[in-house]
Amino acid sequence: MLSTTQNYESGTTALHAVHHQTSLHSLFCKQPFEHLTAGKALFFESDDAVDVFEILEGTLRIFRIIADGRRVITGFLYPNDIVGISLGGRYLYSAEAVTSVTLRRLSRRRFDAAVTESDHLRPQLFALVSDEMAAAQDQMVLLSSKNAEERLCSFLLATLRRQAASSGNRTTLELPMGRQDIADYLGLTIETVSRTMTKLVGKGAIQIDGVAARNAITICRPVLLAQMAGDEDDRSREPRLTIVRGGRSH
Amino acid sequence: MLSTTQNYESGTTALHAVHHQTSLHSLFCKQPFEHLTAGKALFFESDDAVDVFEILEGTLRIFRIIADGRRVITGFLYPNDIVGISLGGRYLYSAEAVTSVTLRRLSRRRFDAAVTESDHLRPQLFALVSDEMAAAQDQMVLLSSKNAEERLCSFLLATLRRQAASSGNRTTLELPMGRQDIADYLGLTIETVSRTMTKLVGKGAIQIDGVAARNAITICRPVLLAQMAGDEDDRSREPRLTIVRGGRSH
DNA sequence: CGATTCATTGAGAGGCTTCAATCAGCGTGG
DNA sequence: CCACGCTGATTGAAGCCTCTCAATGAATCG
């Protein structure tokens, strides 16, 4: 999705080219690369949202710290993602590099100006925000109604899908983040994540290939994993009965 | 469904007035009123997002039904809220009336056109989406790290704040929705909500005034409730130490 | 007044967390 | 080169919170 992969020094320097661009990513194409080493912060929740960023390489986590000091990770960001479009002056969350990260920066002022002018760009921005909203909804569903096993399976499948989309279908995936990150993202403890992972291995659903801290995982039985994720649409076997709960629709 | 009753004939008929409007709400001002009785659906998750709605009176719940038939309520909508701006062709969730609801409808096509044209309206729409996003983030934090008591206190406080904003500061609030709705919104069961409510009464934090199914609640000790909500910013007493967790920022 | 719906309360069970110890990989320094 | 320490992951045991199942209570409506 949203290609525009690595436009290493395109020769185009014409400013009006912006108007021919079909992608939001083009806005960043003349910005210099920046690098973040693992663990470094990109911005904090309280910061003025002065810049917008395009991720070129690596993984970021976006999160909030709550009163008792715990951390809630609300999402991960990967290459081709754009971050910082949280409207309203201030970022809604902090962002840190999980791995080493390469990115480009654009001032919000220029980003907003470009989007305002272009009839091509505006729908793209809406689509982006829409995706973010949909992801937030999915996460709410996950957090409010799934158990540890379902959460982990959902996470593994989502990660697999994303990596398959960007680099061809595969049965193997890499988890750039550590167990603690996964735990904070799924609303679990690190121990539960670890135990559940072992349980999945025991069931033959997955296989842990990695030896280092950066884990690689093979999905042995994708279908089983999908069933265990708990958002199976297997309305095929049971009679169509849409309104079962919700009560007062008599 | 959606009997288009009571078109209360506002006197203003000037079409060009639209361009002077400063508010998104103005877009709806010439639309006829519609009514929903409690429990009736406004739209479903799978529907084409053909319309946008302005709530004038009453309460709506927006939710998704997951595979096992359970319901996850992702939000409630109140007067002056606008619903249906879920970009991307299809609604992200279903919407049902909690109470009797009065609203106005506008086609997405016209809504989008108006927003696209007006430099006044666009920032408003962004602000709206931004609020929705912030609310989703808060809900994720609530669901992934708060216990039953903290969730209920947060909910009561949020409800109090909203009602205080719309009708003067007060210590009393009304819960238009039933216990099952609250439970599905907070990711709990109806029994836990009930028990926690009783516990709060026992602590003297709140008081239940209502006798009917539609409950009225008095906040006896707002400060206590805020403490129990768990998003207390009491960094005032402890030394400023922003980076305690998150690990690898050595 | 009985039937229905919604809320409350109780008892038991289960899943996740907490606390704690062990294991594995990796870099550093002797 | 190996010992040591550090970090991150795994495993174990006990406890707590919430869910599940079940019964009762309260209010509305025919």
Coordinates of N, CA, C and O (backbone and C1' of nucleotides) in Angstrom, one line a residue, chain C:
Chain C
dC1 P -52.6 -7.6 44.9 O5' -52.9 -7.8 43.3 C5' -53.8 -8.8 43.0 C4' -53.3 -9.5 41.7 C3' -52.0 -10.2 41.9 O3' -51.9 -11.4 41.1 C1' -51.8 -8.6 40.2
dG2 P -50.9 -12.6 41.5 O5' -50.2 -12.8 40.1 C5' -50.8 -13.6 39.0 C4' -50.2 -13.2 37.7 C3' -48.9 -13.8 37.4 O3' -48.8 -14.1 36.0 C1' -48.7 -11.4 37.3
dA3 P -47.7 -15.1 35.5 O5' -46.9 -14.1 34.5 C5' -47.7 -13.4 33.5 C4' -46.8 -12.4 32.8 C3' -45.4 -12.9 32.5 O3' -45.0 -12.6 31.2 C1' -45.3 -10.9 33.7
dT4 P -43.6 -13.2 30.6 O5' -42.8 -11.9 30.4 C5' -43.4 -10.7 29.9 C4' -42.5 -9.5 30.1 C3' -41.0 -9.8 29.9 O3' -40.5 -8.9 29.0 C1' -41.4 -8.7 32.0
dT5 P -39.0 -9.2 28.4 O5' -38.2 -8.0 29.0 C5' -38.8 -6.7 29.1 C4' -38.0 -5.8 30.1 C3' -36.5 -6.0 30.0 O3' -35.9 -4.7 29.9 C1' -37.2 -6.1 32.2
dC6 P -34.3 -4.6 29.4 O5' -33.6 -4.0 30.8 C5' -34.2 -2.9 31.4 C4' -33.7 -2.8 32.9 C3' -32.2 -3.0 33.0 O3' -31.7 -1.9 33.7 C1' -33.4 -4.4 34.5
dA7 P -30.1 -1.7 34.0 O5' -30.0 -2.1 35.6 C5' -30.9 -1.4 36.5 C4' -30.7 -1.9 37.9 C3' -29.2 -2.1 38.3 O3' -29.1 -1.5 39.6 C1' -30.4 -4.1 38.6
dT8 P -27.7 -1.4 40.3 O5' -27.8 -2.6 41.4 C5' -28.8 -2.6 42.3 C4' -28.8 -3.9 43.1 C3' -27.5 -4.2 43.8 O3' -27.8 -4.3 45.2 C1' -28.4 -6.1 42.7
dT9 P -26.6 -4.3 46.2 O5' -26.3 -5.8 46.5 C5' -27.4 -6.6 47.0 C4' -27.0 -8.1 46.9 C3' -25.6 -8.5 47.4 O3' -25.7 -9.3 48.6 C1' -26.2 -9.6 45.4
dG10 P -24.5 -9.7 49.4 O5' -24.3 -11.3 48.9 C5' -25.4 -12.2 49.0 C4' -25.0 -13.5 48.3 C3' -23.6 -14.0 48.7 O3' -23.7 -15.3 49.3 C1' -24.0 -14.1 46.4
dA11 P -22.5 -15.9 50.0 O5' -22.0 -17.0 48.9 C5' -23.0 -17.9 48.4 C4' -22.3 -18.8 47.3 C3' -20.9 -19.3 47.7 O3' -20.8 -20.6 47.3 C1' -20.8 -18.1 45.6
dG12 P -19.5 -21.5 47.7 O5' -18.8 -21.8 46.3 C5' -19.5 -22.4 45.2 C4' -18.8 -22.2 43.9 C3' -17.3 -22.6 43.9 O3' -17.1 -23.6 42.9 C1' -17.5 -20.4 43.0
dA13 P -15.7 -24.3 42.7 O5' -15.2 -23.6 41.4 C5' -16.2 -23.4 40.3 C4' -15.5 -22.6 39.2 C3' -14.1 -23.1 38.9 O3' -13.9 -23.2 37.5 C1' -14.2 -20.7 39.3
dG14 P -12.6 -23.8 36.9 O5' -12.0 -22.6 36.1 C5' -12.9 -21.8 35.3 C4' -12.1 -20.5 34.9 C3' -10.7 -20.8 34.4 O3' -10.5 -20.0 33.3 C1' -10.7 -19.2 36.2
dG15 P -9.3 -20.3 32.3 O5' -8.7 -18.9 32.1 C5' -9.6 -17.8 31.9 C4' -8.9 -16.5 32.2 C3' -7.5 -16.4 31.7 O3' -7.2 -15.1 31.2 C1' -7.4 -16.1 34.0
dC16 P -6.0 -14.8 30.3 O5' -5.2 -13.7 31.1 C5' -6.0 -12.6 31.5 C4' -5.3 -12.0 32.7 C3' -3.8 -11.6 32.5 O3' -3.6 -10.2 32.7 C1' -4.2 -12.8 34.6
dT17 P -2.2 -9.6 32.7 O5' -1.8 -9.5 34.2 C5' -2.7 -8.8 35.1 C4' -2.2 -8.8 36.5 C3' -0.8 -8.3 36.7 O3' -0.8 -7.4 37.8 C1' -1.0 -10.5 37.6
dT18 P 0.4 -6.4 38.1 O5' 1.2 -7.1 39.3 C5' 0.4 -7.5 40.5 C4' 1.2 -8.4 41.4 C3' 2.7 -7.9 41.5 O3' 3.0 -7.8 42.9 C1' 2.5 -10.3 41.0
dC19 P 4.3 -7.1 43.3 O5' 5.2 -8.3 43.8 C5' 4.7 -9.2 44.7 C4' 5.6 -10.5 44.7 C3' 7.1 -10.2 44.8 O3' 7.7 -11.0 45.8 C1' 6.6 -11.7 43.1
dA20 P 9.2 -10.8 46.2 O5' 9.9 -12.0 45.5 C5' 9.4 -13.3 45.6 C4' 10.1 -14.3 44.7 C3' 11.6 -14.1 44.5 O3' 12.3 -15.2 44.8 C1' 10.6 -14.5 42.4
dA21 P 13.9 -15.2 45.1 O5' 14.4 -16.4 44.1 C5' 13.6 -17.6 44.0 C4' 13.8 -18.2 42.7 C3' 15.3 -18.3 42.2 O3' 15.6 -19.7 41.9 C1' 13.9 -17.5 40.5
dT22 P 17.1 -20.1 41.6 O5' 17.1 -20.4 40.0 C5' 16.0 -21.1 39.5 C4' 16.0 -21.0 38.0 C3' 17.3 -21.2 37.4 O3' 17.3 -22.3 36.4 C1' 16.2 -19.3 36.5
dC23 P 18.6 -22.8 35.7 O5' 18.4 -22.2 34.3 C5' 17.2 -22.3 33.6 C4' 17.2 -21.5 32.3 C3' 18.5 -21.6 31.5 O3' 18.2 -21.9 30.1 C1' 17.9 -19.3 31.8
dA24 P 19.3 -22.5 29.2 O5' 19.5 -21.3 28.2 C5' 18.4 -20.7 27.6 C4' 18.7 -19.4 26.8 C3' 20.1 -19.5 26.1 O3' 20.0 -18.9 24.8 C1' 20.0 -17.6 27.5
dG25 P 21.1 -19.1 23.8 O5' 21.6 -17.6 23.5 C5' 20.7 -16.7 23.0 C4' 21.3 -15.3 23.2 C3' 22.6 -15.1 22.5 O3' 22.6 -13.9 21.8 C1' 22.7 -14.4 24.8
dC26 P 23.7 -13.5 20.7 O5' 24.3 -12.2 21.3 C5' 23.6 -11.4 22.2 C4' 24.6 -10.4 22.9 C3' 25.9 -10.3 22.2 O3' 26.3 -9.0 22.2 C1' 26.2 -10.9 24.5
dG27 P 27.4 -8.4 21.2 O5' 28.2 -7.4 22.1 C5' 27.5 -6.4 22.9 C4' 28.3 -6.2 24.1 C3' 29.7 -5.8 23.9 O3' 30.0 -4.5 24.5 C1' 29.5 -7.6 25.6
dT28 P 31.4 -3.9 24.4 O5' 32.0 -4.2 25.8 C5' 31.2 -4.0 27.0 C4' 32.1 -4.4 28.2 C3' 33.5 -4.0 28.1 O3' 33.9 -3.3 29.3 C1' 33.3 -6.3 28.6
dG29 P 35.3 -2.6 29.3 O5' 36.1 -3.6 30.3 C5' 35.5 -4.1 31.5 C4' 36.4 -5.2 32.1 C3' 37.9 -4.9 32.0 O3' 38.5 -5.3 33.3 C1' 37.5 -6.9 30.9
dG30 P 39.8 -4.8 33.7 O5' 40.5 -6.1 34.4 C5' 39.8 -6.9 35.3 C4' 40.2 -8.3 35.1 C3' 41.7 -8.6 35.2 O3' 41.9 -9.6 36.1 C1' 40.8 -9.6 33.2

